[in-house]
PDB file of C-alpha atoms in Angstrom:
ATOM      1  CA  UNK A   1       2.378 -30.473  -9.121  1.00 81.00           C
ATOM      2  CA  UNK A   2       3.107 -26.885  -9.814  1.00 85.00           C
ATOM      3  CA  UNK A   3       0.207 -25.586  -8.661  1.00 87.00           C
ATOM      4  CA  UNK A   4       0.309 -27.281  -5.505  1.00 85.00           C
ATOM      5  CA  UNK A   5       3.789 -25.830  -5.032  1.00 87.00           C
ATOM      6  CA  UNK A   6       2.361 -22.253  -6.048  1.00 89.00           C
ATOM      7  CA  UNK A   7      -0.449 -22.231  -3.516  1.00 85.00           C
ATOM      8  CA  UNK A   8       2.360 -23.520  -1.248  1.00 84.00           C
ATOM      9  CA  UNK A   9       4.555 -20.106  -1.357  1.00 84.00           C
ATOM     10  CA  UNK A  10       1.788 -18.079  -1.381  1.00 87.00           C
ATOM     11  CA  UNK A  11       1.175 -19.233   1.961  1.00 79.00           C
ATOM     12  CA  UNK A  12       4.551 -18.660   2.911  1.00 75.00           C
ATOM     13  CA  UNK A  13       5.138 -15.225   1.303  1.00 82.00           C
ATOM     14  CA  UNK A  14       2.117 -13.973   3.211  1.00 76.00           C
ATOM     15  CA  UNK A  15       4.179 -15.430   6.244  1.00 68.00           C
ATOM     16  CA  UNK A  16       7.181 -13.806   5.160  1.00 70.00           C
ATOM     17  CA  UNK A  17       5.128 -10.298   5.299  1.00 75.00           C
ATOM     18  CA  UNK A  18       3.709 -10.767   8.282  1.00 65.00           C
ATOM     19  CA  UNK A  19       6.619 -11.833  10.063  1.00 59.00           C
ATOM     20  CA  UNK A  20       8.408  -8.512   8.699  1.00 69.00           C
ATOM     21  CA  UNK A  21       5.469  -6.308   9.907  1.00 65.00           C
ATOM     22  CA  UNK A  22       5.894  -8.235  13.311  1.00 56.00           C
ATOM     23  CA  UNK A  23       9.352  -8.085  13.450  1.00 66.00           C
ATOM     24  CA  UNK A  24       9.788  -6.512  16.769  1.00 62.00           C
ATOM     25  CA  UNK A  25       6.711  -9.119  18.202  1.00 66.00           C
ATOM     26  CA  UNK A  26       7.012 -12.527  19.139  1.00 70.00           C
ATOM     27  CA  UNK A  27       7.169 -14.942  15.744  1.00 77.00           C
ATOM     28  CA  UNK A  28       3.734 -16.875  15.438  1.00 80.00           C
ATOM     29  CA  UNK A  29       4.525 -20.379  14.620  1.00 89.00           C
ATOM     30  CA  UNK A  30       2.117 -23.366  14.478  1.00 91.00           C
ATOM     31  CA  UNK A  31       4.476 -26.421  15.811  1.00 94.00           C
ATOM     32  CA  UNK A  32       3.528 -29.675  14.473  1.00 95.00           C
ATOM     33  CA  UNK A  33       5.634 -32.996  14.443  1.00 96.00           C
ATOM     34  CA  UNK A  34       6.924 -33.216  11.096  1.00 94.00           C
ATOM     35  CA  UNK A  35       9.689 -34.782   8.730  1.00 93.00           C
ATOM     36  CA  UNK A  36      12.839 -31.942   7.982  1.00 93.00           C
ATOM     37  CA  UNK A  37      13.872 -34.726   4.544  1.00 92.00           C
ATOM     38  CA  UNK A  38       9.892 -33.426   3.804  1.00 92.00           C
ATOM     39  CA  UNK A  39      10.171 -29.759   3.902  1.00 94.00           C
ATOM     40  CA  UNK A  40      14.177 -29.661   2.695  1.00 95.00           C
ATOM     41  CA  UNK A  41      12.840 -31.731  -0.537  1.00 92.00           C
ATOM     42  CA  UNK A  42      10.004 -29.928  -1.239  1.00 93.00           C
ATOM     43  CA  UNK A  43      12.379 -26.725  -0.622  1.00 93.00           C
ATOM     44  CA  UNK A  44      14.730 -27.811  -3.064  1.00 92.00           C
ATOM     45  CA  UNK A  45      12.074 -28.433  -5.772  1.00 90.00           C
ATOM     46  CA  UNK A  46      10.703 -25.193  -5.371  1.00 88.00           C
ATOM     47  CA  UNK A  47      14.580 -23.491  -5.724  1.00 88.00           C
ATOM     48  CA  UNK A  48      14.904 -26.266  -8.595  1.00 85.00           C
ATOM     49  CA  UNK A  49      11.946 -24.076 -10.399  1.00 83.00           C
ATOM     50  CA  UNK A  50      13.146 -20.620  -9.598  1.00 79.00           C
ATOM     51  CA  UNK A  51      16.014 -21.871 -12.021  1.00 70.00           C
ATOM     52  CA  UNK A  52      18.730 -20.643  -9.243  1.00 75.00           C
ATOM     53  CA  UNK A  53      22.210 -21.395 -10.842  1.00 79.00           C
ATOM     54  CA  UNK A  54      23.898 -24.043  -8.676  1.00 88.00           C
ATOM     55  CA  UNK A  55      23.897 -28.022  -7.998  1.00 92.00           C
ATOM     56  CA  UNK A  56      22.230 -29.032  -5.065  1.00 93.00           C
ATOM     57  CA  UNK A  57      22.495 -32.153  -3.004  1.00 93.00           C
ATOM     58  CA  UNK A  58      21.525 -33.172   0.009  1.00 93.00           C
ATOM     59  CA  UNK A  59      21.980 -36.460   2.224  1.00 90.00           C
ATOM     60  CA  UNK A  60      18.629 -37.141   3.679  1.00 77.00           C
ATOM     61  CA  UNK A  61      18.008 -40.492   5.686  1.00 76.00           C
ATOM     62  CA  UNK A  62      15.169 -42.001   6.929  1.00 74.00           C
ATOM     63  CA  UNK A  63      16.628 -42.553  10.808  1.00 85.00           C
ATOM     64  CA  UNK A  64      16.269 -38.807  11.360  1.00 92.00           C
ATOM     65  CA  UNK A  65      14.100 -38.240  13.884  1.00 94.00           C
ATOM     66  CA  UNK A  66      11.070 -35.395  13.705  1.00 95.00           C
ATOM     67  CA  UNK A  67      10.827 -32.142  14.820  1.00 97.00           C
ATOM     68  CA  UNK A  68       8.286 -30.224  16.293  1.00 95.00           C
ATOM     69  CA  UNK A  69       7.922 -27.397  14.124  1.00 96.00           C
ATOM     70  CA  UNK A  70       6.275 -24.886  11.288  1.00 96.00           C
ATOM     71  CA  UNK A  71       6.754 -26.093   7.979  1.00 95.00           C
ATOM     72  CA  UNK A  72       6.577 -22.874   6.391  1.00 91.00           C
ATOM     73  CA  UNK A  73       8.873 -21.260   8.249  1.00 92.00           C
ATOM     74  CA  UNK A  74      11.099 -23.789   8.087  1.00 96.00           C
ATOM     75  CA  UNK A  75      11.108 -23.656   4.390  1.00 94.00           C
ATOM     76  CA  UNK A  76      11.362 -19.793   4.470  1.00 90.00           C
ATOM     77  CA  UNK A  77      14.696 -20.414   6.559  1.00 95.00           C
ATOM     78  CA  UNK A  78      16.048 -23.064   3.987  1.00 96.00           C
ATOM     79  CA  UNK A  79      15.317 -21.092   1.245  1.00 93.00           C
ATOM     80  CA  UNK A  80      16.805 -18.015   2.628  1.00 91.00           C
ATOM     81  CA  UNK A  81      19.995 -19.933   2.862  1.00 95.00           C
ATOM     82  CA  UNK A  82      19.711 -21.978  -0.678  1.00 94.00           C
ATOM     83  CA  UNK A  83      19.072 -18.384  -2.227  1.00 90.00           C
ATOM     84  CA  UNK A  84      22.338 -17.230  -0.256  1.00 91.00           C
ATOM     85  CA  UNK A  85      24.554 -19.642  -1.089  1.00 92.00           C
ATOM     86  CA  UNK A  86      23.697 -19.015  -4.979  1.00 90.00           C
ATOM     87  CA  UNK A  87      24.519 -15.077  -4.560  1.00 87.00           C
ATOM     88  CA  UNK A  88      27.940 -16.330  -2.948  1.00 87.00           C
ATOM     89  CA  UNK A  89      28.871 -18.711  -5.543  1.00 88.00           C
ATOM     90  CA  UNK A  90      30.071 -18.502  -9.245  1.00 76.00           C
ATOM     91  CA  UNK A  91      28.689 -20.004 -11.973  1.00 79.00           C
ATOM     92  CA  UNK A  92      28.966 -23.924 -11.112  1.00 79.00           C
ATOM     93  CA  UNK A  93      28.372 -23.407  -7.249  1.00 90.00           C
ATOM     94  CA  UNK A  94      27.393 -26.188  -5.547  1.00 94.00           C
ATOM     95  CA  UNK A  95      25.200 -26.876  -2.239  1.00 95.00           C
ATOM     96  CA  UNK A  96      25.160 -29.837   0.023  1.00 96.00           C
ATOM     97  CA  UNK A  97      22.266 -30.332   2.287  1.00 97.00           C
ATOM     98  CA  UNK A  98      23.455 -32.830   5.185  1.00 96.00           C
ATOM     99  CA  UNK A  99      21.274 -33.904   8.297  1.00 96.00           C
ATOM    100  CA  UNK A 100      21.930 -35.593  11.280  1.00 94.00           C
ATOM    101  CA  UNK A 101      20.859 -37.053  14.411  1.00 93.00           C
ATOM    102  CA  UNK A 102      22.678 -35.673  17.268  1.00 93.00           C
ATOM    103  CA  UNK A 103      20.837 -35.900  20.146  1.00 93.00           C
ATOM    104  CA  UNK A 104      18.521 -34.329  21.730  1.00 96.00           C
ATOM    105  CA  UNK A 105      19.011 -32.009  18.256  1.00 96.00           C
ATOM    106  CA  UNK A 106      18.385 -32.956  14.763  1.00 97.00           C
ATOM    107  CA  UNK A 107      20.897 -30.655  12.844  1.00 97.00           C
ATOM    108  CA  UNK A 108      21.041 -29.873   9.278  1.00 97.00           C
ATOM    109  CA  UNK A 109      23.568 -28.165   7.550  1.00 97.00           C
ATOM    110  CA  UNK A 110      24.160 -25.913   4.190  1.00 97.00           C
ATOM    111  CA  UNK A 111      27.288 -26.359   2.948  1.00 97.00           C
ATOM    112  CA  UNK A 112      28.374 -24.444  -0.281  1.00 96.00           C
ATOM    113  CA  UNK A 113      31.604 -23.548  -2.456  1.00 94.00           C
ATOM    114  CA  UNK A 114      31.808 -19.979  -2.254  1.00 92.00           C
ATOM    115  CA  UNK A 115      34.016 -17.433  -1.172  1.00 89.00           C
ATOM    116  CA  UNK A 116      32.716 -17.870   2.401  1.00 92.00           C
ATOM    117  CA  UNK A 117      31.832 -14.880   4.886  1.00 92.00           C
ATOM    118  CA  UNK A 118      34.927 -12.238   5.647  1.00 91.00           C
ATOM    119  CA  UNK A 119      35.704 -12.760   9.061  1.00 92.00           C
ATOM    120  CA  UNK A 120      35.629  -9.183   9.893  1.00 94.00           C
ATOM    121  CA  UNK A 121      31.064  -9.746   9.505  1.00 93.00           C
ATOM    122  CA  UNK A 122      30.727 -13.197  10.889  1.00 93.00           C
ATOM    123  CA  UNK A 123      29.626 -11.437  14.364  1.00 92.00           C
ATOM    124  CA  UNK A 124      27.110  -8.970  12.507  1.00 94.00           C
ATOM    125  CA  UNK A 125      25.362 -11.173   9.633  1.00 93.00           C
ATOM    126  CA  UNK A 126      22.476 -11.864  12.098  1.00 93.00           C
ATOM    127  CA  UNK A 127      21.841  -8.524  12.792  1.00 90.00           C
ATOM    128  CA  UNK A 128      18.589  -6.829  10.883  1.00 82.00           C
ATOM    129  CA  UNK A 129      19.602  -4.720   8.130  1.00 80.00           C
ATOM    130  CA  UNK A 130      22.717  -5.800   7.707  1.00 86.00           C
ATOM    131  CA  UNK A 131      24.001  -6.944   4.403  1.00 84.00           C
ATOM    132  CA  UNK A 132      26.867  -6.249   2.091  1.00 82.00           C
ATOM    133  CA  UNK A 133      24.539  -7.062  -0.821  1.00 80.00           C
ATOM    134  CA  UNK A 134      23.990  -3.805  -3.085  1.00 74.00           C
ATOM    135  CA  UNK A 135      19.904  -4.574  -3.223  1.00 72.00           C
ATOM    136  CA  UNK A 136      18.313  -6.183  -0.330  1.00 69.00           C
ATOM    137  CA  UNK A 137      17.307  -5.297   2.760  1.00 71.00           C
ATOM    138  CA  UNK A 138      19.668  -7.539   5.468  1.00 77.00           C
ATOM    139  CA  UNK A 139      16.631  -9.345   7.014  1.00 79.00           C
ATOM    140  CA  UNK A 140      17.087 -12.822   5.789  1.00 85.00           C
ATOM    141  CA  UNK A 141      19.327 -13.768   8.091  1.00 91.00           C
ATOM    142  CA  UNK A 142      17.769 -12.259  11.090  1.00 89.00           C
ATOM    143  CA  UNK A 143      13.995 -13.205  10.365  1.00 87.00           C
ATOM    144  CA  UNK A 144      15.961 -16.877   9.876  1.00 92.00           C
ATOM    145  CA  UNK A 145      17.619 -16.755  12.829  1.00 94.00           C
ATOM    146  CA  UNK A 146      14.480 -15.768  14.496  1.00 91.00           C
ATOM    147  CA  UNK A 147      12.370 -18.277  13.080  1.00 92.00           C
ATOM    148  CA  UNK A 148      14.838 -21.059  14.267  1.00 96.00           C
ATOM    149  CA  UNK A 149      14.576 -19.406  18.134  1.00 94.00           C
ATOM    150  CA  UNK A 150      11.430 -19.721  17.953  1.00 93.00           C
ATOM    151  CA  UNK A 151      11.725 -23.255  17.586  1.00 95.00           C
ATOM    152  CA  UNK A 152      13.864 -23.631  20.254  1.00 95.00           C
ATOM    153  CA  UNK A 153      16.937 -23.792  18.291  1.00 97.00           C
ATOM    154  CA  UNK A 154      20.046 -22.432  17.495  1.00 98.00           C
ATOM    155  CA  UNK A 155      21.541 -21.441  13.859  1.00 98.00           C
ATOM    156  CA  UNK A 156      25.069 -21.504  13.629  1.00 97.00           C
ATOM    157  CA  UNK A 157      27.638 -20.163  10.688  1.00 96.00           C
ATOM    158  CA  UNK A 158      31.585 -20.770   9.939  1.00 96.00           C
ATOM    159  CA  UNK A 159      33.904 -20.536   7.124  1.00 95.00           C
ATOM    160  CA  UNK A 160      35.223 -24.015   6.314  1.00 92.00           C
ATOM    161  CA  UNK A 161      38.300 -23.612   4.468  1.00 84.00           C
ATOM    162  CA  UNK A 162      39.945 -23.604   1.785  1.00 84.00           C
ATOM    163  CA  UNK A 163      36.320 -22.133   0.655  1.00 84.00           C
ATOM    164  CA  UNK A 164      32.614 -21.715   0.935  1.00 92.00           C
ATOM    165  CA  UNK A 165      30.781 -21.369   4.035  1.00 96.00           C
ATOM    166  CA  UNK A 166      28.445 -23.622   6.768  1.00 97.00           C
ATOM    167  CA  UNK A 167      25.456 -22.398   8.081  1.00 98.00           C
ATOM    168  CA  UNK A 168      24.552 -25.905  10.888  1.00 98.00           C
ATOM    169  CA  UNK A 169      20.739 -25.434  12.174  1.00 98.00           C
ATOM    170  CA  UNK A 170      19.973 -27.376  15.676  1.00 98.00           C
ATOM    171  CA  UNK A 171      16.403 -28.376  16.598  1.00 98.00           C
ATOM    172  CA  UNK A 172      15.003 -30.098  18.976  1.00 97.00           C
ATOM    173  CA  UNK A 173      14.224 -34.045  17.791  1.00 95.00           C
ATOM    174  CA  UNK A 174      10.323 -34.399  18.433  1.00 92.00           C
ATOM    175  CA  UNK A 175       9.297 -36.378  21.695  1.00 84.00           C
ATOM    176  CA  UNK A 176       5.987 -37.882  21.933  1.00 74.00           C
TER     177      UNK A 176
END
């Protein structure tokens, strides 16, 4: 099971590098119909491994429809923003995954218990090579943000009081 989940992000590192190289070209994505409770599961497993320091949960159901879309760069977007929430959280943080059917968009969202985003960045997180992290390079949430364009989507983030953040992904439901 570990292995498979190896070879698995070794795929998807090499897709992280190329889509850094490329980050001024058009993202190459392979869309296929596919099950988001799939890739946010086996994205929480793998985060589960890397030992990051925080309770995750997620509400999956079986009624969401499919997306048209790459897997792996779906899961490099969800772990992008499972590995942010645990830098914004204390010890004890706490993610919750929802999804949700609103049509024509299936839209999941990454809610955690941290300190949330000063208001004063909410308008520049997106940008490439931003961050207010003292290592790190600021392209998570661009490359992310790409990624979900390229899908056809739209990535959206807010502070929800009294703490903690929501970052609310919208793609397209799959149409046959």
């Amino acid at each position: 099971e570990y292995l498979d989940i190896i070879l698995e992000e070794v795929v998807r590192l090499n897709d992280i590098l190329d889509n850094f190289q490329n980050l001024a070209k058009p993202l190459n994505v392979i869309k296929e119909p596919l099950s988001i409770d799939h890739v946010i599961t086996k994205t929480i497993q793998l985060a589960e491994v890397a030992f990051l320091p925080m309770e995750i949960t997620s509400s999956l159901t079986a009624d969401i429809p499919s997306v048209n879309a790459d897997a792996s760069s779906l899961k490099q977007v969800f772990l992008n923003l499972i590995k942010n929430a645990a830098e914004a959280c204390v010890m004890g943080g706490k993610l919750r995954i929802v999804m949700a059917s609103v049509p024509p968009w299936v839209k999941i969202t990454f809610l955690d218990n941290g300190g949330g985003i000063p208001p004063e960045i909410l308008d520049q997180i997106f940008e490439p090579f931003f961050t207010t992290k003292a290592s790190g390079m600021g392209m998570g949430l661009a490359i992310s943000q790409r990624i979900i364009q390229a899908h056809d989507g739209r990535i959206e983030v807010r502070n929800i009081p009294p703490q903690g953040a929501e970052v609310s992904m919208f793609l397209p439901a799959y149409r046959s």
